[in-house]
mmCIF file of C-alpha atoms and ligand atoms in Angstrom:
data_model
loop_
_atom_site.group_PDB
_atom_site.id
_atom_site.type_symbol
_atom_site.label_atom_id
_atom_site.label_comp_id
_atom_site.label_asym_id
_atom_site.label_seq_id
_atom_site.Cartn_x
_atom_site.Cartn_y
_atom_site.Cartn_z
ATOM 1 C CA MET A 293 -12.357 107.041 144.972
ATOM 2 C CA ALA A 294 -10.526 109.661 142.952
ATOM 3 C CA LEU A 295 -11.194 107.632 139.797
ATOM 4 C CA LEU A 296 -14.902 107.379 140.672
ATOM 5 C CA GLU A 297 -15.159 111.010 141.368
ATOM 6 C CA ARG A 298 -13.425 111.809 138.057
ATOM 7 C CA THR A 299 -15.929 109.736 136.206
ATOM 8 C CA ASP A 300 -18.931 111.128 138.024
ATOM 9 C CA LEU A 301 -18.385 114.744 138.285
ATOM 10 C CA LEU A 302 -16.341 115.717 135.262
ATOM 11 C CA ALA A 303 -17.788 113.129 132.770
ATOM 12 C CA PRO A 304 -20.549 115.550 131.548
ATOM 13 C CA ILE A 305 -18.030 118.291 131.011
ATOM 14 C CA ARG A 306 -15.655 115.908 129.157
ATOM 15 C CA GLU A 307 -18.552 115.055 126.820
ATOM 16 C CA LYS A 308 -19.085 118.703 126.103
ATOM 17 C CA VAL A 309 -15.334 119.200 125.465
ATOM 18 C CA GLU A 310 -15.129 116.305 123.069
ATOM 19 C CA ALA A 311 -18.222 117.508 121.154
ATOM 20 C CA GLY A 312 -16.656 121.047 120.948
ATOM 21 C CA GLU A 313 -19.542 122.529 123.002
ATOM 22 C CA ARG A 314 -19.120 125.679 124.954
ATOM 23 C CA LEU A 315 -18.947 125.423 128.733
ATOM 24 C CA ASP A 316 -21.150 127.546 130.962
ATOM 25 C CA LEU A 317 -20.925 129.064 134.422
ATOM 26 C CA GLU A 318 -21.980 125.905 136.216
ATOM 27 C CA ASP A 319 -19.473 123.885 134.481
ATOM 28 C CA GLY A 320 -16.778 126.528 135.370
ATOM 29 C CA LEU A 321 -17.757 126.208 138.947
ATOM 30 C CA GLN A 322 -17.721 122.491 138.808
ATOM 31 C CA LEU A 323 -14.249 122.650 137.406
ATOM 32 C CA MET A 324 -13.083 125.204 140.018
ATOM 33 C CA GLU A 325 -14.521 123.049 142.872
ATOM 34 C CA SER A 326 -12.819 119.884 141.745
ATOM 35 C CA ASP A 327 -9.751 118.676 143.621
ATOM 36 C CA ASP A 328 -8.977 116.165 140.927
ATOM 37 C CA ILE A 329 -6.107 118.131 139.583
ATOM 38 C CA LEU A 330 -4.750 115.575 137.258
ATOM 39 C CA ALA A 331 -8.201 115.107 135.753
ATOM 40 C CA LEU A 332 -8.368 118.797 135.173
ATOM 41 C CA GLY A 333 -5.086 118.914 133.502
ATOM 42 C CA GLU A 334 -5.917 116.039 131.233
ATOM 43 C CA LEU A 335 -9.286 117.664 130.262
ATOM 44 C CA ALA A 336 -7.653 121.020 129.531
ATOM 45 C CA ASP A 337 -5.028 119.419 127.310
ATOM 46 C CA LEU A 338 -7.794 117.545 125.592
ATOM 47 C CA ALA A 339 -9.686 120.845 124.980
ATOM 48 C CA ARG A 340 -6.557 122.376 123.661
ATOM 49 C CA ARG A 341 -5.992 119.497 121.133
ATOM 50 C CA VAL A 342 -9.656 119.317 120.147
ATOM 51 C CA ARG A 343 -9.503 122.995 119.180
ATOM 52 C CA GLY A 344 -6.551 122.300 116.886
ATOM 53 C CA GLY A 345 -3.590 122.724 119.241
ATOM 54 C CA GLY A 346 -0.427 120.681 118.471
ATOM 55 C CA ASP A 347 2.833 120.105 120.290
ATOM 56 C CA GLU A 348 4.038 123.725 119.763
ATOM 57 C CA VAL A 349 4.959 125.725 122.766
ATOM 58 C CA TYR A 350 5.649 129.345 122.139
ATOM 59 C CA PHE A 351 8.076 131.922 123.637
ATOM 60 C CA VAL A 352 9.147 135.395 122.655
ATOM 61 C CA GLN A 353 12.438 137.080 123.217
ATOM 62 C CA ASN A 354 11.455 140.278 124.979
ATOM 63 C CA LEU A 355 12.660 143.153 127.242
ATOM 64 C CA TYR A 356 10.583 144.524 130.110
ATOM 65 C CA LEU A 357 10.696 148.236 130.924
ATOM 66 C CA ASN A 358 8.784 150.386 133.303
ATOM 67 C CA GLN A 359 8.664 154.050 132.336
ATOM 68 C CA THR A 360 7.685 155.181 135.869
ATOM 69 C CA ASN A 361 6.876 153.669 139.298
ATOM 70 C CA VAL A 362 4.969 156.835 140.406
ATOM 71 C CA CYS A 363 1.283 155.979 140.698
ATOM 72 C CA ARG A 364 -1.755 157.827 141.992
ATOM 73 C CA VAL A 365 -4.042 154.775 142.360
ATOM 74 C CA LYS A 366 -2.728 152.892 145.435
ATOM 75 C CA CYS A 367 -4.126 149.379 144.576
ATOM 76 C CA LYS A 368 -3.827 147.320 147.670
ATOM 77 C CA PHE A 369 -2.238 144.356 145.901
ATOM 78 C CA CYS A 370 0.592 146.447 144.538
ATOM 79 C CA ALA A 371 4.117 146.658 145.882
ATOM 80 C CA PHE A 372 5.533 148.409 143.008
ATOM 81 C CA ALA A 373 3.938 151.923 143.133
ATOM 82 C CA VAL A 374 5.482 154.815 144.966
ATOM 83 C CA THR A 375 4.677 158.573 145.284
ATOM 84 C CA GLU A 376 6.955 161.019 143.529
ATOM 85 C CA LYS A 377 8.282 162.184 146.934
ATOM 86 C CA GLN A 378 9.640 158.789 147.843
ATOM 87 C CA SER A 379 13.360 158.456 147.336
ATOM 88 C CA ASP A 380 13.128 155.403 145.100
ATOM 89 C CA SER A 381 10.636 156.997 142.646
ATOM 90 C CA TYR A 382 11.678 157.318 139.074
ATOM 91 C CA THR A 383 10.253 158.569 135.762
ATOM 92 C CA TYR A 384 12.485 157.945 132.713
ATOM 93 C CA THR A 385 12.585 160.193 129.774
ATOM 94 C CA GLY A 386 12.211 158.828 126.243
ATOM 95 C CA GLU A 387 15.978 159.338 125.765
ATOM 96 C CA GLU A 388 16.843 157.381 128.851
ATOM 97 C CA LEU A 389 14.518 154.545 127.824
ATOM 98 C CA VAL A 390 16.005 154.368 124.365
ATOM 99 C CA GLU A 391 19.529 154.379 125.667
ATOM 100 C CA ASP A 392 18.769 151.475 128.102
ATOM 101 C CA ALA A 393 16.799 149.379 125.447
ATOM 102 C CA VAL A 394 19.590 149.905 122.716
ATOM 103 C CA ARG A 395 22.236 148.739 125.283
ATOM 104 C CA GLN A 396 20.089 145.660 126.311
ATOM 105 C CA ARG A 397 19.417 144.933 122.579
ATOM 106 C CA GLY A 398 23.209 144.564 122.019
ATOM 107 C CA LEU A 399 23.220 141.870 124.723
ATOM 108 C CA SER A 400 20.103 139.952 123.885
ATOM 109 C CA GLY A 401 18.431 140.816 120.535
ATOM 110 C CA PHE A 402 14.849 140.911 121.688
ATOM 111 C CA THR A 403 11.969 141.385 119.183
ATOM 112 C CA GLU A 404 9.449 142.817 121.695
ATOM 113 C CA ILE A 405 9.492 145.561 124.353
ATOM 114 C CA HIS A 406 6.824 145.134 126.959
ATOM 115 C CA MET A 407 6.398 148.246 129.035
ATOM 116 C CA VAL A 408 3.896 149.328 131.662
ATOM 117 C CA GLY A 409 4.112 151.598 134.617
ATOM 118 C CA GLY A 410 2.272 153.652 137.248
ATOM 119 C CA GLU A 411 -0.346 156.259 136.523
ATOM 120 C CA SER A 412 1.790 159.294 137.252
ATOM 121 C CA PRO A 413 -0.121 162.540 137.612
ATOM 122 C CA HIS A 414 3.234 164.479 136.952
ATOM 123 C CA VAL A 415 3.495 163.754 133.245
ATOM 124 C CA ASP A 416 1.207 164.758 130.335
ATOM 125 C CA PHE A 417 0.041 162.786 127.247
ATOM 126 C CA ASP A 418 2.731 164.301 125.083
ATOM 127 C CA TYR A 419 5.328 162.378 127.450
ATOM 128 C CA TYR A 420 3.680 159.038 126.372
ATOM 129 C CA VAL A 421 3.562 159.864 122.727
ATOM 130 C CA GLU A 422 7.166 160.955 122.882
ATOM 131 C CA ILE A 423 8.460 157.780 124.528
ATOM 132 C CA VAL A 424 6.686 155.570 121.936
ATOM 133 C CA ARG A 425 8.021 157.571 119.051
ATOM 134 C CA ARG A 426 11.577 157.554 120.364
ATOM 135 C CA LEU A 427 11.540 153.819 121.023
ATOM 136 C CA HIS A 428 9.978 153.132 117.545
ATOM 137 C CA GLU A 429 12.498 155.459 115.838
ATOM 138 C CA ALA A 430 15.396 153.866 117.574
ATOM 139 C CA MET A 431 14.261 150.218 116.917
ATOM 140 C CA PRO A 432 11.644 150.252 114.104
ATOM 141 C CA ASP A 433 11.759 146.363 113.856
ATOM 142 C CA VAL A 434 10.966 145.787 117.564
ATOM 143 C CA HIS A 435 7.289 145.342 118.486
ATOM 144 C CA LEU A 436 6.137 147.800 121.133
ATOM 145 C CA LYS A 437 3.676 146.183 123.562
ATOM 146 C CA LEU A 438 2.992 149.019 125.897
ATOM 147 C CA PHE A 439 0.587 150.349 128.421
ATOM 148 C CA THR A 440 -2.237 148.614 130.324
ATOM 149 C CA ALA A 441 -5.907 149.694 129.677
ATOM 150 C CA SER A 442 -5.693 151.636 133.010
ATOM 151 C CA GLU A 443 -2.774 153.596 131.758
ATOM 152 C CA ILE A 444 -4.522 154.250 128.439
ATOM 153 C CA HIS A 445 -7.654 155.443 130.496
ATOM 154 C CA HIS A 446 -5.322 157.631 132.569
ATOM 155 C CA MET A 447 -4.063 159.277 129.311
ATOM 156 C CA THR A 448 -7.595 160.245 128.452
ATOM 157 C CA THR A 449 -7.936 162.001 131.773
ATOM 158 C CA LEU A 450 -4.607 163.775 131.318
ATOM 159 C CA SER A 451 -5.395 164.886 127.788
ATOM 160 C CA GLY A 452 -9.148 165.260 127.547
ATOM 161 C CA LEU A 453 -9.013 162.975 124.401
ATOM 162 C CA THR A 454 -11.210 160.040 123.802
ATOM 163 C CA HIS A 455 -9.865 156.469 124.213
ATOM 164 C CA GLU A 456 -10.017 156.119 120.463
ATOM 165 C CA GLU A 457 -8.055 159.304 119.971
ATOM 166 C CA VAL A 458 -5.415 158.336 122.487
ATOM 167 C CA LEU A 459 -4.961 154.844 120.810
ATOM 168 C CA ARG A 460 -4.791 156.416 117.362
ATOM 169 C CA GLU A 461 -2.040 158.784 118.419
ATOM 170 C CA LEU A 462 -0.057 156.054 120.110
ATOM 171 C CA ARG A 463 -0.460 153.722 117.292
ATOM 172 C CA ASP A 464 0.755 156.423 114.821
ATOM 173 C CA ALA A 465 3.805 156.833 117.011
ATOM 174 C CA GLY A 466 4.669 153.153 116.891
ATOM 175 C CA LEU A 467 2.462 151.264 119.362
ATOM 176 C CA GLY A 468 1.953 147.632 118.273
ATOM 177 C CA SER A 469 -0.259 146.082 120.895
ATOM 178 C CA LEU A 470 -1.499 146.320 124.522
ATOM 179 C CA PRO A 471 -0.461 144.037 127.370
ATOM 180 C CA GLY A 472 -3.355 142.687 129.530
ATOM 181 C CA GLY A 473 -2.681 144.230 132.904
ATOM 182 C CA GLY A 474 -5.177 146.290 134.922
ATOM 183 C CA ALA A 475 -7.938 143.716 134.591
ATOM 184 C CA GLU A 476 -7.406 142.356 138.177
ATOM 185 C CA VAL A 477 -10.941 140.672 138.869
ATOM 186 C CA PHE A 478 -13.850 142.424 137.125
ATOM 187 C CA ALA A 479 -16.463 141.803 139.810
ATOM 188 C CA ASP A 480 -17.441 145.072 141.604
ATOM 189 C CA ARG A 481 -17.223 143.526 145.076
ATOM 190 C CA VAL A 482 -13.537 142.456 144.504
ATOM 191 C CA ARG A 483 -12.565 145.706 142.815
ATOM 192 C CA ARG A 484 -13.878 147.742 145.728
ATOM 193 C CA LEU A 485 -11.768 145.607 148.167
ATOM 194 C CA VAL A 486 -8.504 145.485 146.273
ATOM 195 C CA ALA A 487 -8.519 148.484 143.895
ATOM 196 C CA PRO A 488 -10.932 151.053 145.178
ATOM 197 C CA GLY A 489 -9.144 153.933 143.342
ATOM 198 C CA LYS A 490 -9.149 152.253 140.020
ATOM 199 C CA GLU A 491 -11.581 153.022 137.169
ATOM 200 C CA HIS A 492 -14.646 150.769 136.739
ATOM 201 C CA PRO A 493 -13.881 147.581 134.750
ATOM 202 C CA ASP A 494 -16.172 148.821 131.878
ATOM 203 C CA PHE A 495 -13.323 151.105 130.936
ATOM 204 C CA TRP A 496 -10.971 148.212 130.730
ATOM 205 C CA PHE A 497 -13.260 146.580 128.280
ATOM 206 C CA HIS A 498 -13.907 149.788 126.407
ATOM 207 C CA VAL A 499 -10.166 150.367 125.875
ATOM 208 C CA HIS A 500 -9.691 146.757 124.537
ATOM 209 C CA ASP A 501 -12.815 146.893 122.519
ATOM 210 C CA THR A 502 -11.631 150.136 120.923
ATOM 211 C CA ALA A 503 -8.180 148.801 120.288
ATOM 212 C CA HIS A 504 -9.466 145.725 118.622
ATOM 213 C CA ARG A 505 -11.771 147.801 116.364
ATOM 214 C CA LEU A 506 -8.728 149.855 115.433
ATOM 215 C CA GLY A 507 -6.813 146.637 114.529
ATOM 216 C CA ILE A 508 -4.621 146.854 117.618
ATOM 217 C CA PRO A 509 -4.268 143.311 119.153
ATOM 218 C CA THR A 510 -4.218 143.069 122.978
ATOM 219 C CA HIS A 511 -3.649 140.527 125.808
ATOM 220 C CA CYS A 512 -5.881 139.819 128.774
ATOM 221 C CA THR A 513 -5.127 138.830 132.371
ATOM 222 C CA MET A 514 -6.695 137.969 135.662
ATOM 223 C CA LEU A 515 -5.026 138.616 139.062
ATOM 224 C CA TYR A 516 -6.123 135.830 141.261
ATOM 225 C CA GLY A 517 -5.538 134.367 144.770
ATOM 226 C CA HIS A 518 -6.641 137.300 146.994
ATOM 227 C CA VAL A 519 -10.262 137.979 147.969
ATOM 228 C CA GLU A 520 -12.129 136.601 144.955
ATOM 229 C CA THR A 521 -14.490 133.554 144.970
ATOM 230 C CA TYR A 522 -14.545 130.798 142.427
ATOM 231 C CA GLU A 523 -17.709 132.308 140.979
ATOM 232 C CA GLU A 524 -15.997 135.609 140.527
ATOM 233 C CA ARG A 525 -13.102 133.901 138.795
ATOM 234 C CA VAL A 526 -15.434 132.142 136.348
ATOM 235 C CA ASP A 527 -17.459 135.388 135.818
ATOM 236 C CA HIS A 528 -14.134 137.102 134.934
ATOM 237 C CA LEU A 529 -13.380 134.411 132.301
ATOM 238 C CA LEU A 530 -16.837 134.558 130.828
ATOM 239 C CA ARG A 531 -16.616 138.365 130.375
ATOM 240 C CA LEU A 532 -13.361 137.927 128.509
ATOM 241 C CA ARG A 533 -14.902 135.263 126.277
ATOM 242 C CA GLU A 534 -17.825 137.570 125.512
ATOM 243 C CA GLN A 535 -15.454 140.317 124.569
ATOM 244 C CA GLN A 536 -13.449 138.005 122.335
ATOM 245 C CA ASP A 537 -16.767 136.918 120.647
ATOM 246 C CA ARG A 538 -17.360 140.555 119.823
ATOM 247 C CA THR A 539 -14.017 141.628 118.533
ATOM 248 C CA GLY A 540 -11.554 138.724 118.428
ATOM 249 C CA GLY A 541 -8.520 140.811 119.256
ATOM 250 C CA PHE A 542 -7.106 139.053 122.268
ATOM 251 C CA LEU A 543 -3.840 137.175 121.435
ATOM 252 C CA ALA A 544 -3.495 135.482 124.813
ATOM 253 C CA PHE A 545 -4.711 135.186 128.261
ATOM 254 C CA ILE A 546 -2.193 135.297 131.193
ATOM 255 C CA PRO A 547 -3.276 134.327 134.726
ATOM 256 C CA LEU A 548 -1.400 136.347 137.386
ATOM 257 C CA ALA A 549 -0.958 134.852 140.733
ATOM 258 C CA PHE A 550 -1.132 137.389 143.549
ATOM 259 C CA HIS A 551 2.217 137.909 145.292
ATOM 260 C CA PRO A 552 1.450 139.416 148.787
ATOM 261 C CA GLU A 553 4.840 140.543 150.032
ATOM 262 C CA HIS A 554 5.150 144.365 150.874
ATOM 263 C CA THR A 555 1.372 144.886 150.298
ATOM 264 C CA VAL A 556 -1.346 145.462 152.857
ATOM 265 C CA PHE A 557 -2.480 141.932 152.271
ATOM 266 C CA GLU A 558 0.861 140.571 153.734
ATOM 267 C CA ARG A 559 0.125 142.254 157.027
ATOM 268 C CA ARG A 560 -3.298 140.630 157.071
ATOM 269 C CA GLY A 561 -1.695 137.221 156.625
ATOM 270 C CA TRP A 562 -2.273 136.521 152.981
ATOM 271 C CA ARG A 563 0.065 134.011 151.512
ATOM 272 C CA HIS A 564 1.263 133.090 147.983
ATOM 273 C CA THR A 565 -0.948 130.840 145.892
ATOM 274 C CA THR A 566 -0.047 127.145 145.825
ATOM 275 C CA GLY A 567 0.993 125.084 142.790
ATOM 276 C CA SER A 568 -2.393 123.281 142.729
ATOM 277 C CA ASP A 569 -4.281 126.505 142.582
ATOM 278 C CA ASP A 570 -1.978 127.892 139.776
ATOM 279 C CA LEU A 571 -2.326 124.667 137.669
ATOM 280 C CA LYS A 572 -6.132 124.552 138.324
ATOM 281 C CA LEU A 573 -6.411 128.160 136.953
ATOM 282 C CA ILE A 574 -4.441 127.419 133.883
ATOM 283 C CA ALA A 575 -6.682 124.357 133.167
ATOM 284 C CA VAL A 576 -9.985 126.144 133.863
ATOM 285 C CA SER A 577 -8.922 129.101 131.780
ATOM 286 C CA ARG A 578 -8.143 126.828 128.911
ATOM 287 C CA LEU A 579 -11.521 125.087 129.194
ATOM 288 C CA MET A 580 -13.599 128.157 129.492
ATOM 289 C CA LEU A 581 -11.836 130.448 127.108
ATOM 290 C CA ASP A 582 -12.529 128.491 123.985
ATOM 291 C CA ASN A 583 -12.013 131.424 121.728
ATOM 292 C CA ILE A 584 -8.659 132.717 122.959
ATOM 293 C CA PRO A 585 -5.902 130.776 121.194
ATOM 294 C CA ASN A 586 -3.081 131.080 123.678
ATOM 295 C CA ILE A 587 -2.750 130.639 127.457
ATOM 296 C CA LYS A 588 0.531 131.663 129.020
ATOM 297 C CA ALA A 589 2.181 129.889 131.855
ATOM 298 C CA TYR A 590 4.068 133.021 133.086
ATOM 299 C CA TRP A 591 7.355 131.485 134.402
ATOM 300 C CA ILE A 592 8.360 134.736 136.225
ATOM 301 C CA MET A 593 5.214 134.428 138.330
ATOM 302 C CA MET A 594 5.062 130.584 138.767
ATOM 303 C CA GLY A 595 8.679 129.436 138.326
ATOM 304 C CA LEU A 596 10.064 127.575 135.458
ATOM 305 C CA PRO A 597 9.365 124.005 136.964
ATOM 306 C CA LEU A 598 5.687 124.641 137.479
ATOM 307 C CA ALA A 599 5.329 126.470 134.091
ATOM 308 C CA GLN A 600 6.754 123.237 132.544
ATOM 309 C CA VAL A 601 3.994 121.152 134.221
ATOM 310 C CA ALA A 602 1.425 123.794 133.153
ATOM 311 C CA LEU A 603 2.211 122.839 129.589
ATOM 312 C CA HIS A 604 0.217 119.682 130.270
ATOM 313 C CA PHE A 605 -2.641 121.750 131.887
ATOM 314 C CA GLY A 606 -3.669 123.680 128.809
ATOM 315 C CA ALA A 607 -0.828 126.307 128.614
ATOM 316 C CA ASN A 608 0.989 126.601 125.179
ATOM 317 C CA ASP A 609 3.107 129.568 125.858
ATOM 318 C CA VAL A 610 5.783 130.450 128.511
ATOM 319 C CA GLN A 611 5.820 134.114 127.747
ATOM 320 C CA GLY A 612 9.369 135.294 127.181
ATOM 321 C CA THR A 613 13.048 135.691 128.068
ATOM 322 C CA VAL A 614 12.075 138.838 130.209
ATOM 323 C CA VAL A 615 15.335 140.637 130.909
ATOM 324 C CA ARG A 616 14.064 142.566 133.959
ATOM 325 C CA GLU A 617 10.807 142.387 135.873
ATOM 326 C CA GLU A 618 9.892 144.671 138.702
ATOM 327 C CA ILE A 619 6.154 144.285 139.582
ATOM 328 C CA PHE A 620 6.273 140.641 140.805
ATOM 329 C CA HIS A 621 9.691 141.054 142.275
ATOM 330 C CA ALA A 622 8.652 144.009 144.396
ATOM 331 C CA ALA A 623 5.892 141.753 145.801
ATOM 332 C CA GLY A 624 8.117 138.841 146.728
ATOM 333 C CA ALA A 625 8.771 136.732 143.454
ATOM 334 C CA ARG A 626 11.861 134.647 143.986
ATOM 335 C CA THR A 627 12.064 133.682 140.328
ATOM 336 C CA GLU A 628 14.980 134.820 138.174
ATOM 337 C CA THR A 629 14.269 137.790 135.939
ATOM 338 C CA GLU A 630 15.869 136.434 132.846
ATOM 339 C CA GLN A 631 15.971 133.094 131.056
ATOM 340 C CA LYS A 632 18.382 132.465 128.237
ATOM 341 C CA ILE A 633 16.727 130.873 125.137
ATOM 342 C CA PRO A 634 18.634 127.448 125.530
ATOM 343 C CA GLU A 635 17.129 127.079 128.931
ATOM 344 C CA LEU A 636 13.503 127.812 127.776
ATOM 345 C CA VAL A 637 14.112 125.386 124.828
ATOM 346 C CA ARG A 638 15.402 122.715 127.200
ATOM 347 C CA VAL A 639 12.473 122.926 129.520
ATOM 348 C CA ILE A 640 9.953 122.838 126.662
ATOM 349 C CA HIS A 641 11.728 119.855 125.026
ATOM 350 C CA GLU A 642 11.829 117.898 128.256
ATOM 351 C CA ALA A 643 8.116 118.489 128.699
ATOM 352 C CA GLY A 644 7.742 116.567 125.408
ATOM 353 C CA ARG A 645 6.758 119.602 123.443
ATOM 354 C CA ALA A 646 8.204 121.587 120.434
ATOM 355 C CA PRO A 647 9.770 124.936 121.234
ATOM 356 C CA VAL A 648 8.795 127.656 118.823
ATOM 357 C CA GLN A 649 10.196 131.065 118.995
ATOM 358 C CA ARG A 650 7.514 133.611 118.051
ATOM 359 C CA ASP A 651 7.092 137.254 117.534
ATOM 360 C CA THR A 652 4.433 139.184 119.540
ATOM 361 C CA LEU A 653 1.746 138.418 116.940
ATOM 362 C CA TYR A 654 2.452 134.561 117.080
ATOM 363 C CA ASN A 655 4.224 134.437 113.832
ATOM 364 C CA GLU A 656 6.760 131.695 113.901
ATOM 365 C CA LEU A 657 10.380 133.037 113.935
ATOM 366 C CA ARG A 658 12.256 129.744 114.645
ATOM 367 C CA ARG A 659 11.560 126.148 115.453
ATOM 368 C CA TRP A 660 14.124 124.889 117.931
HETATM 369 O O1 V47 B 812 -1.997 145.045 136.147
HETATM 370 C C1 V47 B 812 0.386 143.973 140.286
HETATM 371 C C2 V47 B 812 -0.494 142.643 138.362
HETATM 372 C C3 V47 B 812 -0.201 143.506 136.185
HETATM 373 C C4 V47 B 812 0.827 142.379 141.752
HETATM 374 O O2 V47 B 812 -0.039 141.034 128.629
HETATM 375 C C5 V47 B 812 0.331 141.787 140.496
HETATM 376 O O3 V47 B 812 1.430 139.573 128.124
HETATM 377 C C6 V47 B 812 0.561 139.684 141.394
HETATM 378 O O4 V47 B 812 -0.170 142.852 133.196
HETATM 379 N N1 V47 B 812 0.896 140.247 142.584
HETATM 380 C C7 V47 B 812 0.916 144.010 135.375
HETATM 381 N N2 V47 B 812 0.240 140.506 140.374
HETATM 382 C C8 V47 B 812 1.561 142.786 134.707
HETATM 383 C C9 V47 B 812 0.882 142.269 133.468
HETATM 384 C C10 V47 B 812 1.417 141.301 132.564
HETATM 385 C C11 V47 B 812 2.391 140.420 132.922
HETATM 386 C C12 V47 B 812 2.834 139.489 132.006
HETATM 387 C C13 V47 B 812 2.325 139.434 130.702
HETATM 388 C C14 V47 B 812 1.345 140.298 130.255
HETATM 389 C C15 V47 B 812 0.917 140.209 128.986
HETATM 390 C C16 V47 B 812 0.901 141.210 131.301
HETATM 391 O O5 V47 B 812 0.468 142.749 137.332
HETATM 392 C C17 V47 B 812 -1.080 144.500 136.937
HETATM 393 C C18 V47 B 812 -1.585 143.621 138.066
HETATM 394 O O6 V47 B 812 -2.710 142.896 137.588
HETATM 395 N N3 V47 B 812 0.042 142.813 139.672
HETATM 396 N N4 V47 B 812 0.841 143.728 141.508
HETATM 397 C C19 V47 B 812 1.123 141.538 142.768
HETATM 398 N N5 V47 B 812 1.548 141.986 143.935
#
């Protein structure tokens, strides 16, 4: 039966993939509705290869920092944010961040700092410029991948500057690229339910569009596994694909599985996504996003064993060594917060792939 279903339902999509044709909303829904998980994986892997992908699987040696956990927005999916009055709130100065990063660098020699944080109303734009400048001056050869589009938007409200002016100032201070957070799910209905205090998704696109036009590459994400429908997931992917057609500046897509612990959704009985859903989303992302070269299986979120399987479902990147991670761990992630390079290399090798250490811009640093 499974074989029959595979032949019947996914055959027209397979033909499109083989012919290098673009998939549409209906195809995306058909894929999302399929329970033939192995067929989805095989199809996504085929799409990756048809578009020129080889055996390489990338990883980056990186350090995660959070400059502050104080946030005014109160997204319902978030377990990381606090108010300034809470005893566990923090806002690090540039000096403290540099001291921490330099100490960590002595231990692990990362090539990238990935830093995001809350939207604190208690700092000003100069604070952001200062922390970027200090990090860059202390480690000029480290790529600074900093601040979600929501944070960039927050900086415009703090400063009265435009998005372009904010991005230019940050770039001049040493910013290298933007991470993909803050995208959540673009559909208005979902946004109203999970992040009513957040700016409209048009701002997310405006920030990324502006960054790309300034030559600043960025990443993109989708936070899935809460209230969104399959249609809203596919719509999200299609909006990213359209943006990439316009500006081409997305380096990678990273699906983020919702972690419910310590959020309002936990009290309403929401559970973690399952492995099948995570693999399906990786596969459908690869199939729909025909113009975004890299799909990350973020092991911090899905665990290393499932990330390894995801390499056969269209993923070609396992993100990084990640020395500390707070956002997913505040919401119940049980994964470790750091993987040593030999372990990442072993896992990629045993999946039958070729481990390649990369920099943030996907330049090859070392083939293991
Ligand atoms: O914007 C917050 C999400 C994002 C939860 O660009 C949650 O390479 C699940 O953007 N459960 C921040 N997700 C992290 C992020 C990211 C991560 C890894 C790589 C990259 C990249 C970017 O995390 C937030 C939000 O969408 N998030 N809370 C939660 N409870």
